Coordinates of C-alpha atoms in Angstrom, one line a residue:
M1 CA 57.9 108.1 -126.7
S2 CA 59.6 110.8 -124.6
T3 CA 59.6 110.6 -120.8
P4 CA 57.4 113.2 -119.1
T5 CA 59.2 116.1 -117.4
S6 CA 58.7 116.7 -113.6
T7 CA 56.4 119.7 -114.5
Q8 CA 54.3 117.5 -116.7
T9 CA 54.2 114.7 -114.1
Q10 CA 53.0 117.1 -111.4
A11 CA 50.4 118.6 -113.7
I12 CA 49.1 115.1 -114.8
A13 CA 48.8 114.1 -111.2
Q14 CA 46.5 117.1 -110.5
V15 CA 44.4 116.9 -113.7
E16 CA 41.6 114.7 -112.2
Q17 CA 41.5 116.8 -109.0
W18 CA 41.1 120.0 -111.0
L19 CA 38.5 118.5 -113.3
A20 CA 36.5 117.2 -110.4
S21 CA 36.6 120.7 -108.8
A22 CA 35.5 122.3 -112.1
R23 CA 32.6 119.9 -112.5
G24 CA 31.5 120.6 -109.0
G25 CA 31.0 124.2 -109.8
Q26 CA 33.1 125.3 -106.8
M27 CA 36.3 126.4 -108.5
E28 CA 37.0 130.2 -108.5
L29 CA 38.2 131.8 -111.7
P30 CA 41.7 132.7 -110.5
Q31 CA 42.2 129.1 -109.4
L32 CA 40.9 127.9 -112.8
M33 CA 43.3 130.2 -114.7
D34 CA 46.2 129.1 -112.6
A35 CA 45.6 125.4 -113.2
A36 CA 45.0 125.9 -116.9
T37 CA 48.3 127.9 -117.2
K38 CA 50.2 125.1 -115.4
L39 CA 48.7 122.5 -117.8
Q40 CA 49.6 124.6 -120.8
G41 CA 53.1 125.1 -119.5
A42 CA 53.4 121.3 -119.2
G43 CA 52.4 120.9 -122.8
L44 CA 48.9 119.7 -121.9
A45 CA 46.8 122.2 -123.8
A46 CA 44.0 119.7 -124.5
A47 CA 43.6 119.1 -120.8
A48 CA 43.5 122.9 -120.2
A49 CA 40.8 123.2 -122.8
L50 CA 38.8 120.4 -121.2
L51 CA 39.2 122.0 -117.8
Y52 CA 37.7 125.3 -119.1
Q53 CA 34.9 123.4 -120.9
N54 CA 33.9 121.7 -117.6
W55 CA 34.1 124.9 -115.6
V56 CA 31.9 126.8 -118.1
A57 CA 29.3 124.0 -118.1
N58 CA 29.0 123.7 -114.4
T59 CA 29.9 127.0 -112.7
P60 CA 27.3 129.8 -112.2
S61 CA 29.8 132.5 -112.2
P62 CA 29.4 136.1 -113.4
F63 CA 32.8 135.6 -115.1
R64 CA 31.7 132.7 -117.3
H65 CA 32.3 134.8 -120.4
V66 CA 36.0 135.2 -119.3
G67 CA 36.2 131.4 -119.0
C68 CA 34.7 131.0 -122.5
F69 CA 37.2 133.5 -123.9
N70 CA 40.2 131.7 -122.4
W71 CA 38.8 128.4 -123.5
G72 CA 38.4 129.7 -127.1
A73 CA 42.0 131.1 -127.0
I74 CA 43.4 127.6 -126.1
L75 CA 41.3 125.9 -128.8
G76 CA 42.4 128.4 -131.4
D77 CA 46.0 127.9 -130.6
M78 CA 45.5 124.2 -131.1
G79 CA 44.0 124.8 -134.5
R80 CA 40.5 123.6 -133.4
H81 CA 38.9 126.6 -135.0
A82 CA 35.3 125.5 -135.1
E83 CA 35.3 124.6 -131.4
A84 CA 37.0 127.9 -130.6
E85 CA 34.3 129.7 -132.6
H86 CA 31.7 128.0 -130.4
A87 CA 33.5 129.1 -127.2
Y88 CA 33.7 132.7 -128.4
R89 CA 30.1 132.8 -129.4
M90 CA 29.1 131.5 -126.0
A91 CA 31.1 134.4 -124.5
L92 CA 29.3 136.9 -126.6
T93 CA 25.9 135.5 -125.7
M94 CA 26.8 136.1 -122.1
A95 CA 28.5 139.5 -122.7
P96 CA 27.5 141.0 -126.1
D97 CA 29.8 144.0 -125.7
F98 CA 32.9 141.8 -125.1
A99 CA 35.1 143.3 -127.9
Q100 CA 38.0 141.0 -127.3
A101 CA 35.9 138.0 -127.9
R102 CA 34.6 139.6 -131.1
L103 CA 38.1 140.2 -132.3
N104 CA 39.2 136.7 -131.7
L105 CA 36.1 135.2 -133.2
G106 CA 37.0 137.0 -136.4
H107 CA 40.3 135.1 -136.5
Q108 CA 38.5 131.8 -136.0
V109 CA 36.0 132.3 -138.8
E110 CA 38.8 133.6 -141.0
H111 CA 40.7 130.3 -140.4
Q112 CA 37.6 128.5 -141.6
G113 CA 37.5 130.5 -144.9
R114 CA 34.6 132.8 -144.0
T115 CA 36.4 136.1 -144.8
E116 CA 33.4 138.3 -145.2
E117 CA 32.2 137.3 -141.7
A118 CA 35.6 138.0 -140.2
L119 CA 35.7 141.4 -141.8
A120 CA 32.2 142.1 -140.4
L121 CA 33.2 141.1 -136.9
W122 CA 36.2 143.4 -137.0
R123 CA 34.1 146.2 -138.5
S124 CA 31.7 145.9 -135.6
V125 CA 34.6 146.8 -133.3
Y126 CA 36.1 149.8 -135.2
D127 CA 33.1 151.2 -137.1
T128 CA 30.1 151.2 -134.7
P129 CA 28.8 153.8 -132.2
E130 CA 29.9 151.4 -129.4
A131 CA 33.5 151.6 -130.5
A132 CA 34.0 154.6 -128.3
S133 CA 32.9 152.6 -125.2
L134 CA 35.4 149.8 -125.5
G135 CA 36.7 150.5 -122.0
A136 CA 39.5 152.6 -120.5
E137 CA 42.0 151.5 -123.2
P138 CA 40.1 151.4 -126.5
V139 CA 42.9 152.2 -128.9
P140 CA 44.6 148.8 -128.8
L141 CA 41.3 147.1 -129.5
L142 CA 40.6 149.5 -132.4
L143 CA 44.1 148.9 -133.8
H144 CA 43.7 145.2 -133.6
A145 CA 40.4 145.4 -135.6
L146 CA 41.7 147.9 -138.1
N147 CA 45.0 146.2 -138.7
N148 CA 43.6 142.7 -139.1
A149 CA 40.8 143.9 -141.4
A150 CA 43.5 145.7 -143.5
R151 CA 45.6 142.6 -143.6
L152 CA 42.8 140.4 -144.9
L153 CA 41.6 143.0 -147.4
E154 CA 45.1 143.2 -148.8
Q155 CA 45.2 139.4 -149.2
L156 CA 41.9 139.7 -151.0
K157 CA 43.4 142.4 -153.3
R158 CA 40.8 144.9 -152.1
Y159 CA 43.7 147.4 -151.9
D160 CA 41.7 150.6 -151.7
E161 CA 39.7 149.5 -148.7
S162 CA 42.9 148.1 -147.1
E163 CA 44.8 151.3 -147.6
A164 CA 42.0 153.3 -146.1
L165 CA 42.0 151.2 -142.9
M166 CA 45.8 151.5 -142.7
R167 CA 45.5 155.3 -142.8
R168 CA 42.9 155.2 -140.0
S169 CA 45.2 153.0 -137.9
L170 CA 48.2 155.2 -138.5
L171 CA 46.2 158.3 -137.6
L172 CA 45.4 156.6 -134.2
S173 CA 49.0 155.4 -133.7
P174 CA 51.5 156.9 -136.2
R175 CA 54.6 155.0 -135.1
Q176 CA 53.4 151.5 -136.1
G177 CA 56.3 150.2 -138.2
D178 CA 54.5 147.1 -139.5
V179 CA 51.5 149.0 -140.6
A180 CA 53.6 151.7 -142.2
Q181 CA 55.5 148.9 -144.1
H182 CA 52.3 147.5 -145.5
Y183 CA 51.0 151.0 -146.3
V184 CA 54.1 151.7 -148.4
H185 CA 53.9 148.3 -150.3
I186 CA 50.1 148.5 -150.9
R187 CA 50.7 151.9 -152.6
Q188 CA 53.4 150.3 -154.7
K189 CA 51.0 147.5 -155.7
Q190 CA 48.5 150.1 -156.8
C191 CA 51.1 152.4 -158.6
A192 CA 49.8 155.1 -156.3
W193 CA 52.4 157.8 -156.5
P194 CA 54.1 159.3 -154.6
V195 CA 54.5 156.0 -152.7
Y196 CA 55.6 157.9 -149.6
D197 CA 52.4 159.9 -149.2
T198 CA 52.5 161.5 -145.8
F199 CA 49.4 162.4 -143.6
G200 CA 48.7 163.3 -140.0
D201 CA 51.8 162.7 -137.9
V202 CA 53.1 160.0 -140.4
T203 CA 56.4 161.5 -141.7
H204 CA 58.3 160.6 -144.9
N205 CA 61.2 159.4 -142.7
H206 CA 59.0 157.0 -140.8
L207 CA 57.6 155.6 -144.0
L208 CA 61.1 155.2 -145.5
M209 CA 62.5 153.6 -142.3
S210 CA 59.5 151.2 -142.2
T211 CA 59.8 150.1 -145.8
S212 CA 60.3 146.4 -146.2
L213 CA 63.3 145.1 -148.1
L214 CA 61.1 144.1 -151.0
G215 CA 59.6 147.5 -151.0
M216 CA 63.0 149.1 -150.9
L217 CA 64.1 147.1 -153.9
D218 CA 61.2 148.6 -155.8
E219 CA 61.9 152.1 -154.6
S220 CA 65.6 152.8 -154.4
D221 CA 68.8 151.9 -156.3
D222 CA 70.9 153.0 -153.3
P223 CA 72.8 149.9 -152.1
A224 CA 73.3 151.5 -148.7
L225 CA 69.6 151.9 -148.2
Q226 CA 69.0 148.3 -149.2
L227 CA 71.7 147.1 -146.7
L228 CA 70.3 149.2 -143.9
T229 CA 66.8 147.9 -144.6
A230 CA 68.0 144.3 -144.4
Q231 CA 70.0 145.0 -141.2
R232 CA 66.9 146.7 -139.6
F233 CA 64.9 143.6 -140.3
V234 CA 67.5 141.3 -138.9
H235 CA 67.9 143.4 -135.8
E236 CA 64.1 143.4 -135.2
K237 CA 63.0 140.0 -136.3
V238 CA 65.8 137.5 -136.4
A239 CA 66.8 135.5 -133.3
K240 CA 70.1 136.3 -131.7
V241 CA 71.6 132.8 -131.5
T242 CA 74.5 132.6 -129.1
T243 CA 74.8 128.8 -128.9
P244 CA 77.4 126.9 -131.0
P245 CA 76.5 126.2 -134.7
L246 CA 74.3 123.2 -135.0
H247 CA 76.5 121.7 -137.8
Q248 CA 79.3 121.2 -135.3
G249 CA 79.7 117.6 -134.2
H250 CA 77.9 116.0 -137.2
K251 CA 80.1 113.8 -139.4
R252 CA 80.3 114.6 -143.0
D253 CA 81.8 112.2 -145.5
G254 CA 81.0 110.5 -148.8
K255 CA 79.0 112.4 -151.4
I256 CA 78.6 116.2 -150.8
K257 CA 75.1 116.9 -149.6
I258 CA 73.4 120.0 -150.9
G259 CA 70.3 121.2 -149.2
Y260 CA 67.8 123.6 -150.7
L261 CA 65.8 125.7 -148.2
S262 CA 62.6 127.2 -149.6
G263 CA 58.8 127.7 -149.3
D264 CA 58.6 128.3 -153.1
L265 CA 59.3 124.9 -154.7
C266 CA 56.0 125.0 -156.5
M267 CA 54.3 127.3 -159.1
H268 CA 56.4 130.3 -158.2
A269 CA 59.3 132.2 -159.9
V270 CA 61.9 130.3 -157.9
G271 CA 60.3 126.9 -158.7
L272 CA 60.1 127.8 -162.4
L273 CA 63.8 128.8 -162.5
T274 CA 65.2 125.9 -160.5
A275 CA 63.4 122.7 -161.7
E276 CA 66.2 121.7 -164.1
L277 CA 68.9 122.6 -161.6
Y278 CA 67.9 119.8 -159.3
E279 CA 67.7 117.3 -162.2
L280 CA 71.1 118.1 -163.6
H281 CA 73.1 117.8 -160.4
D282 CA 75.9 115.1 -160.7
R283 CA 74.6 112.2 -158.6
E284 CA 78.1 110.6 -158.7
K285 CA 79.4 113.5 -156.5
F286 CA 76.3 115.0 -154.9
E287 CA 73.2 114.2 -153.0
V288 CA 70.4 116.8 -153.4
H289 CA 67.9 117.4 -150.6
A290 CA 65.2 120.0 -150.0
F291 CA 63.8 121.3 -146.7
C292 CA 60.6 122.8 -147.7
W293 CA 57.4 124.5 -146.6
S294 CA 56.0 125.0 -150.0
R295 CA 52.3 124.6 -150.7
E296 CA 51.1 121.4 -152.4
D297 CA 49.6 123.1 -155.4
G298 CA 49.0 120.0 -157.4
T299 CA 50.9 121.3 -160.4
P300 CA 53.1 119.2 -162.7
L301 CA 56.0 121.6 -161.8
R302 CA 55.6 120.6 -158.1
A303 CA 55.6 117.0 -159.0
R304 CA 58.6 117.4 -161.2
I305 CA 60.7 119.2 -158.5
K306 CA 59.8 116.5 -156.0
G307 CA 60.9 113.8 -158.5
A308 CA 64.2 115.5 -159.1
L309 CA 65.3 115.5 -155.5
D310 CA 67.0 112.7 -153.5
S311 CA 64.8 113.7 -150.6
L312 CA 62.2 116.3 -149.8
T313 CA 61.6 117.0 -146.1
P314 CA 58.5 119.0 -145.2
I315 CA 59.3 121.4 -142.3
G316 CA 56.2 123.6 -142.4
A317 CA 54.9 122.2 -139.1
M318 CA 58.3 122.4 -137.4
G319 CA 59.7 125.2 -135.3
D320 CA 62.8 126.9 -136.6
R321 CA 65.2 125.3 -134.1
Q322 CA 63.7 121.8 -134.7
A323 CA 64.1 122.3 -138.5
A324 CA 67.6 123.5 -138.1
G325 CA 68.5 120.4 -136.0
L326 CA 67.0 118.1 -138.6
I327 CA 69.1 119.8 -141.3
A328 CA 72.2 119.5 -139.2
A329 CA 71.5 115.8 -138.4
A330 CA 71.2 115.1 -142.1
G331 CA 74.8 116.1 -142.6
I332 CA 74.2 118.8 -145.1
D333 CA 77.4 120.4 -146.4
V334 CA 76.0 123.3 -148.4
L335 CA 72.6 124.8 -147.5
V336 CA 71.2 127.0 -150.2
D337 CA 68.7 129.5 -149.0
L338 CA 66.2 130.3 -151.9
Q339 CA 64.1 132.7 -149.8
G340 CA 66.2 135.4 -148.2
L341 CA 63.9 137.9 -146.6
T342 CA 61.0 137.5 -149.0
S343 CA 57.5 136.6 -148.0
G344 CA 57.3 133.4 -146.0
A345 CA 61.1 133.3 -145.2
R346 CA 62.4 131.5 -142.2
P347 CA 65.7 133.2 -141.4
N348 CA 65.9 131.8 -137.9
I349 CA 66.7 128.4 -139.4
L350 CA 69.8 129.8 -140.9
A351 CA 70.7 131.7 -137.7
H352 CA 71.2 128.3 -136.0
R353 CA 73.8 127.5 -138.7
P354 CA 72.7 123.9 -139.5
A355 CA 75.3 123.6 -142.3
P356 CA 79.0 124.8 -142.5
I357 CA 78.4 126.5 -145.8
Q358 CA 75.2 128.6 -146.1
V359 CA 74.5 130.3 -149.4
S360 CA 71.9 132.8 -150.6
Y361 CA 70.5 132.3 -154.1
L362 CA 67.8 133.6 -156.4
G363 CA 64.9 134.3 -154.0
L364 CA 66.4 137.6 -152.8
P365 CA 68.6 139.3 -155.4
A366 CA 70.1 141.5 -152.7
T367 CA 72.0 141.3 -149.5
S368 CA 69.9 139.7 -146.7
A369 CA 72.4 140.8 -143.9
L370 CA 71.6 137.5 -142.2
P371 CA 74.4 136.5 -139.8
G372 CA 73.9 132.8 -140.8
V373 CA 74.5 133.4 -144.5
D374 CA 78.1 133.9 -145.6
W375 CA 77.9 133.5 -149.4
I376 CA 75.8 134.6 -152.3
L377 CA 75.8 133.2 -155.8
A378 CA 76.5 136.0 -158.3
D379 CA 78.4 136.9 -161.4
R380 CA 80.7 139.9 -162.0
F381 CA 78.0 141.9 -163.7
V382 CA 75.4 141.7 -161.0
M383 CA 77.9 142.1 -158.3
P384 CA 80.9 144.2 -159.5
P385 CA 83.7 145.2 -157.0
E386 CA 82.0 148.5 -156.0
A387 CA 79.0 146.5 -154.8
L388 CA 80.9 144.4 -152.3
P389 CA 80.9 146.8 -149.4
Y390 CA 77.1 146.7 -149.4
H391 CA 76.8 142.9 -149.0
T392 CA 77.3 141.0 -145.8
E393 CA 77.8 137.9 -148.0
K394 CA 80.9 137.1 -150.0
P395 CA 80.3 136.4 -153.7
I396 CA 80.6 133.0 -155.3
Y397 CA 81.2 134.1 -158.8
L398 CA 79.9 132.1 -161.7
P399 CA 81.7 132.7 -165.0
N400 CA 78.7 133.5 -167.2
C401 CA 75.5 134.4 -165.5
Y402 CA 74.2 134.0 -162.0
Q403 CA 70.8 132.7 -163.1
V404 CA 69.8 129.1 -163.8
S405 CA 66.6 128.5 -165.8
D406 CA 64.6 125.7 -167.3
R407 CA 65.1 124.5 -170.9
Q408 CA 62.0 122.4 -170.6
R409 CA 59.5 125.3 -170.4
V410 CA 57.0 124.9 -173.2
A411 CA 55.0 127.7 -174.9
N412 CA 51.7 127.3 -176.7
A413 CA 51.3 128.6 -180.2
A414 CA 51.3 132.4 -180.4
P415 CA 47.8 134.0 -180.6
T416 CA 47.2 136.6 -183.3
R417 CA 47.6 140.2 -182.5
A418 CA 43.8 140.6 -182.8
E419 CA 43.2 137.8 -180.3
A420 CA 45.6 139.6 -177.8
G421 CA 43.9 142.9 -178.3
L422 CA 46.8 144.4 -180.1
P423 CA 46.8 146.5 -183.2
E424 CA 47.8 144.7 -186.4
D425 CA 50.2 147.5 -187.3
G426 CA 52.4 149.5 -185.0
F427 CA 55.3 148.8 -182.8
V428 CA 54.5 146.8 -179.6
F429 CA 56.4 147.5 -176.5
C430 CA 55.7 145.1 -173.6
A431 CA 56.3 145.2 -169.9
F432 CA 55.1 142.1 -168.1
N433 CA 56.8 142.8 -164.7
N434 CA 54.6 142.9 -161.7
N435 CA 52.9 146.3 -161.1
H436 CA 54.7 147.0 -157.8
K437 CA 58.0 147.2 -159.8
M438 CA 56.7 150.2 -161.8
S439 CA 58.1 153.4 -160.5
E440 CA 56.8 156.8 -161.5
P441 CA 60.0 158.0 -163.3
V442 CA 60.1 154.8 -165.4
W443 CA 56.3 155.0 -166.2
R444 CA 56.6 158.6 -167.3
C445 CA 59.6 157.7 -169.4
W446 CA 57.6 154.9 -171.1
M447 CA 54.9 157.5 -171.9
R448 CA 57.5 159.8 -173.5
I449 CA 58.7 156.8 -175.5
L450 CA 55.1 156.2 -176.8
R451 CA 54.8 159.9 -177.7
Q452 CA 58.0 159.7 -179.8
V453 CA 57.1 156.4 -181.6
P454 CA 53.9 157.0 -183.6
G455 CA 51.4 154.2 -183.6
S456 CA 53.1 152.3 -180.8
V457 CA 51.4 150.6 -177.9
L458 CA 52.5 149.4 -174.5
W459 CA 51.3 145.9 -173.5
L460 CA 51.1 145.4 -169.8
L461 CA 50.1 142.9 -167.1
A462 CA 46.7 143.7 -165.6
D463 CA 47.4 142.9 -161.9
N464 CA 44.7 144.9 -160.2
P465 CA 42.1 147.6 -161.2
F466 CA 43.7 150.2 -158.9
A467 CA 47.0 150.0 -160.6
K468 CA 45.3 150.1 -164.0
A469 CA 43.4 153.2 -163.1
N470 CA 46.4 155.0 -161.7
L471 CA 48.6 154.1 -164.7
T472 CA 45.9 155.2 -167.1
R473 CA 45.5 158.5 -165.3
V474 CA 49.2 159.3 -165.3
A475 CA 49.4 158.3 -169.0
G476 CA 46.7 160.9 -169.7
E477 CA 48.9 163.5 -167.9
E478 CA 51.6 162.6 -170.4
G479 CA 49.3 162.9 -173.4
I480 CA 48.8 159.2 -173.9
T481 CA 45.3 158.0 -174.6
P482 CA 44.0 154.8 -172.9
E483 CA 43.8 152.8 -176.2
R484 CA 47.6 152.9 -176.4
L485 CA 47.8 150.9 -173.2
V486 CA 46.8 147.2 -173.6
F487 CA 46.3 145.3 -170.3
A488 CA 46.6 141.5 -170.5
P489 CA 45.2 139.3 -167.7
R490 CA 47.4 136.7 -166.0
A491 CA 47.7 133.5 -167.9
L492 CA 49.0 129.9 -167.5
P493 CA 52.7 129.6 -168.1
A494 CA 52.4 128.1 -171.6
D495 CA 50.0 130.9 -172.7
Y496 CA 52.1 133.6 -171.0
L497 CA 55.2 132.5 -172.8
A498 CA 53.4 132.5 -176.1
R499 CA 52.6 136.2 -175.7
F500 CA 56.3 137.3 -176.0
Q501 CA 56.3 136.3 -179.7
L502 CA 53.9 139.2 -180.5
A503 CA 56.0 141.9 -178.8
D504 CA 58.8 143.8 -180.6
L505 CA 60.7 145.0 -177.5
F506 CA 60.4 144.4 -173.8
L507 CA 60.8 147.5 -171.6
D508 CA 62.4 146.6 -168.3
T509 CA 61.6 148.2 -164.9
F510 CA 64.1 150.0 -162.7
P511 CA 65.4 149.8 -160.0
Y512 CA 63.8 146.3 -159.7
N513 CA 64.7 144.6 -163.0
A514 CA 63.0 141.6 -164.5
G515 CA 64.5 138.3 -163.4
T516 CA 62.5 135.2 -164.2
T517 CA 60.5 137.4 -166.7
A518 CA 63.7 138.5 -168.4
S519 CA 64.7 134.8 -168.8
D520 CA 61.3 133.9 -170.3
C521 CA 61.5 136.9 -172.6
L522 CA 64.9 136.0 -174.0
W523 CA 64.0 132.3 -174.2
M524 CA 61.1 133.2 -176.4
G525 CA 63.3 135.3 -178.6
T526 CA 62.1 138.8 -177.7
P527 CA 64.8 141.5 -177.0
I528 CA 64.7 143.3 -173.7
L529 CA 65.9 146.9 -173.1
T530 CA 67.2 147.4 -169.5
R531 CA 68.7 150.0 -167.4
S532 CA 71.5 148.8 -165.0
G533 CA 72.2 150.6 -161.8
R534 CA 74.2 150.2 -158.6
T535 CA 72.4 147.2 -157.0
Y536 CA 72.3 143.5 -157.7
I537 CA 68.6 143.7 -158.4
S538 CA 69.0 146.6 -160.9
R539 CA 71.6 144.6 -162.8
M540 CA 69.8 141.3 -163.2
A541 CA 68.5 141.8 -166.8
G542 CA 71.9 143.2 -167.8
S543 CA 73.6 140.0 -166.6
L544 CA 71.2 138.0 -168.8
L545 CA 71.7 140.2 -171.8
T546 CA 75.5 140.0 -171.4
A547 CA 75.3 136.2 -171.3
V548 CA 73.0 136.0 -174.3
G549 CA 75.2 138.2 -176.4
L550 CA 73.2 141.5 -176.5
P551 CA 75.1 143.9 -174.3
D552 CA 74.0 146.9 -176.5
L553 CA 70.6 146.6 -175.0
I554 CA 72.0 147.6 -171.6
T555 CA 71.7 151.3 -170.6
T556 CA 72.9 153.1 -167.5
T557 CA 70.8 156.3 -167.3
I558 CA 67.1 157.0 -167.9
R559 CA 68.0 159.4 -170.7
E560 CA 70.0 156.8 -172.5
Y561 CA 67.2 154.2 -171.9
E562 CA 64.6 156.5 -173.4
Q563 CA 66.7 157.4 -176.4
R564 CA 67.5 153.7 -177.1
A565 CA 63.9 152.7 -176.9
V566 CA 62.8 155.4 -179.2
Q567 CA 65.5 154.5 -181.7
I568 CA 64.5 150.9 -181.8
G569 CA 60.8 151.7 -181.9
N570 CA 61.2 153.9 -184.9
Q571 CA 63.4 151.3 -186.6
P572 CA 61.4 148.1 -186.6
A573 CA 64.1 146.4 -188.7
R574 CA 66.5 146.8 -185.7
A575 CA 64.1 145.0 -183.4
A576 CA 63.6 142.3 -186.0
S577 CA 67.4 141.8 -186.2
Y578 CA 67.6 141.3 -182.5
K579 CA 64.8 138.7 -182.8
R580 CA 66.7 136.9 -185.6
Y581 CA 69.8 136.9 -183.5
L582 CA 67.9 135.4 -180.5
A583 CA 66.1 132.8 -182.8
E584 CA 69.5 131.7 -184.2
H585 CA 71.8 132.0 -181.2
G586 CA 69.8 132.7 -178.0
R587 CA 69.1 129.2 -176.8
S588 CA 72.7 128.1 -177.6
S589 CA 74.3 131.0 -175.8
P590 CA 76.0 130.7 -172.4
L591 CA 72.8 132.1 -170.8
F592 CA 70.9 128.9 -171.5
D593 CA 73.7 126.4 -171.2
I594 CA 72.2 125.2 -168.0
P595 CA 74.4 122.0 -167.7
A596 CA 77.5 124.2 -167.8
T597 CA 76.0 126.6 -165.2
V598 CA 75.1 123.7 -162.9
R599 CA 78.7 122.4 -163.2
D600 CA 80.0 125.8 -162.4
I601 CA 77.8 125.9 -159.2
E602 CA 78.9 122.4 -158.3
R603 CA 82.6 123.2 -158.7
E604 CA 82.3 126.1 -156.2
F605 CA 80.2 124.1 -153.8
E606 CA 82.6 121.2 -153.9
R607 CA 85.5 123.5 -153.2
L608 CA 83.8 125.1 -150.2
A609 CA 82.4 121.8 -148.8
L610 CA 85.7 120.0 -149.0
D611 CA 87.5 122.9 -147.4
A612 CA 85.0 122.9 -144.5
R613 CA 85.4 119.2 -144.1
H614 CA 89.1 119.6 -143.9
K615 CA 88.9 122.2 -141.2
A616 CA 86.3 120.3 -139.2

């Protein structure tokens, strides 16, 4: 047990005196707040909450609602959400128009899973006649209510309602970068084009400069824009660590220790791709560890990943500096970041440099611009020489393909076309990428392809009704009737894999190519037509096609892409020949020689780790 600091010792000594004063009903609010602040600063939040509880119960003050509010705030920060709810409700009983208490109460009921109640509380702030009388500075309160309701509605996939609230928020305060970022991405999720739809004082430039890196990967094949977007995120969000790297001073000898850093080691694209990687590592030379904040989803995949590791350390409850210190103390030689700047990422861990070699892999197929990440696993197709100036990381080139995958994935028996809602005759194009990857130029190209291949259909993932409605509407503009679009619901992995067998040709998205989906498609023996551009992410499927032995399915312009798709669609025998090739040679190709890929990765990690040990 750690020794109390002098600040804690002083606070502890005064706790009983403060509590006695609060119980006596003689403590003034400023004195109460000062004492509670000191207790919180000393790490004694529970004592601060108890102090407020006693003061509220015993003090006949006209400011008791303020005491209740502060009490609720402390309880909420401690994760005691039901008690915090009680405190905020007391505050509102005393002061029904106390908007700040209503806002915070919304958060507490949301934490308890009562989403509709949370939305109603925030709506009572932004959508009632009383909203205009919130005080001298109503705008921050309105923005708080609008933005949190929009956030929750987005999580609930009520995208139309969420977008409407974001618009209201941006009309009130147009320069909110975070809100503009979500506004752009929610339009991408709905296939609401143009994505950069301006209004009020919200300019195209502001939307562009607010776009998240994920959103920019969907929107632009310009490597400079992707780099600038990553750099902006790092500048705004990532800690500027000036202390020495944490890995210094930690002894490293014996087996090389590889650490995987991720919140996606579960039923997620990263978990699906990497399960066999952990299993195949050479335990004679390497120890394999994970530092993880993944959800415990109860899936066999999660259990399999955990079983394949020498150790898995949960760091979800740790601060970034604490987690980095733990990684450094473990003597990790090579830390592999599987997250990048994607949702849930923890880049500040990497900023502390807990390992001498820090490598980006899979989670972000682009530059992260993180100062703590020096390397990225790649191949010479996804990262050709002309791409190097747009990456802050140096490439670790694998000889065949950058992507590992899992040879143990199992598909169920294929359904019939009728069971899948497909016509018995006619060419079946499919495109199972997430809806947010679908850009307007590619979608209109697909509709032109359907026009030129009589009787063909396009089989799609039905992610949300708003995207479906927008895609169907634009299809109509291109002369394509709704029955030629077949929307499939999401399915369990084995059923999803089975679907590929019914399709004749997979049409890839651009500039955000298929990654895990492309691997699944080729594993199941279905050819994929891609367009490769200038960025890592727009060259992923091309890398897989090169490694599997089908480079003629790689195009470089939208015109070439359209022509190739039409040629194949009107020559079903050609699609069948690709399927025969994949059935006979696909799984034995370098793309799916996962043991060789793992050895290639290990050889590079060993070289870098031993060099770092030599220099230490």
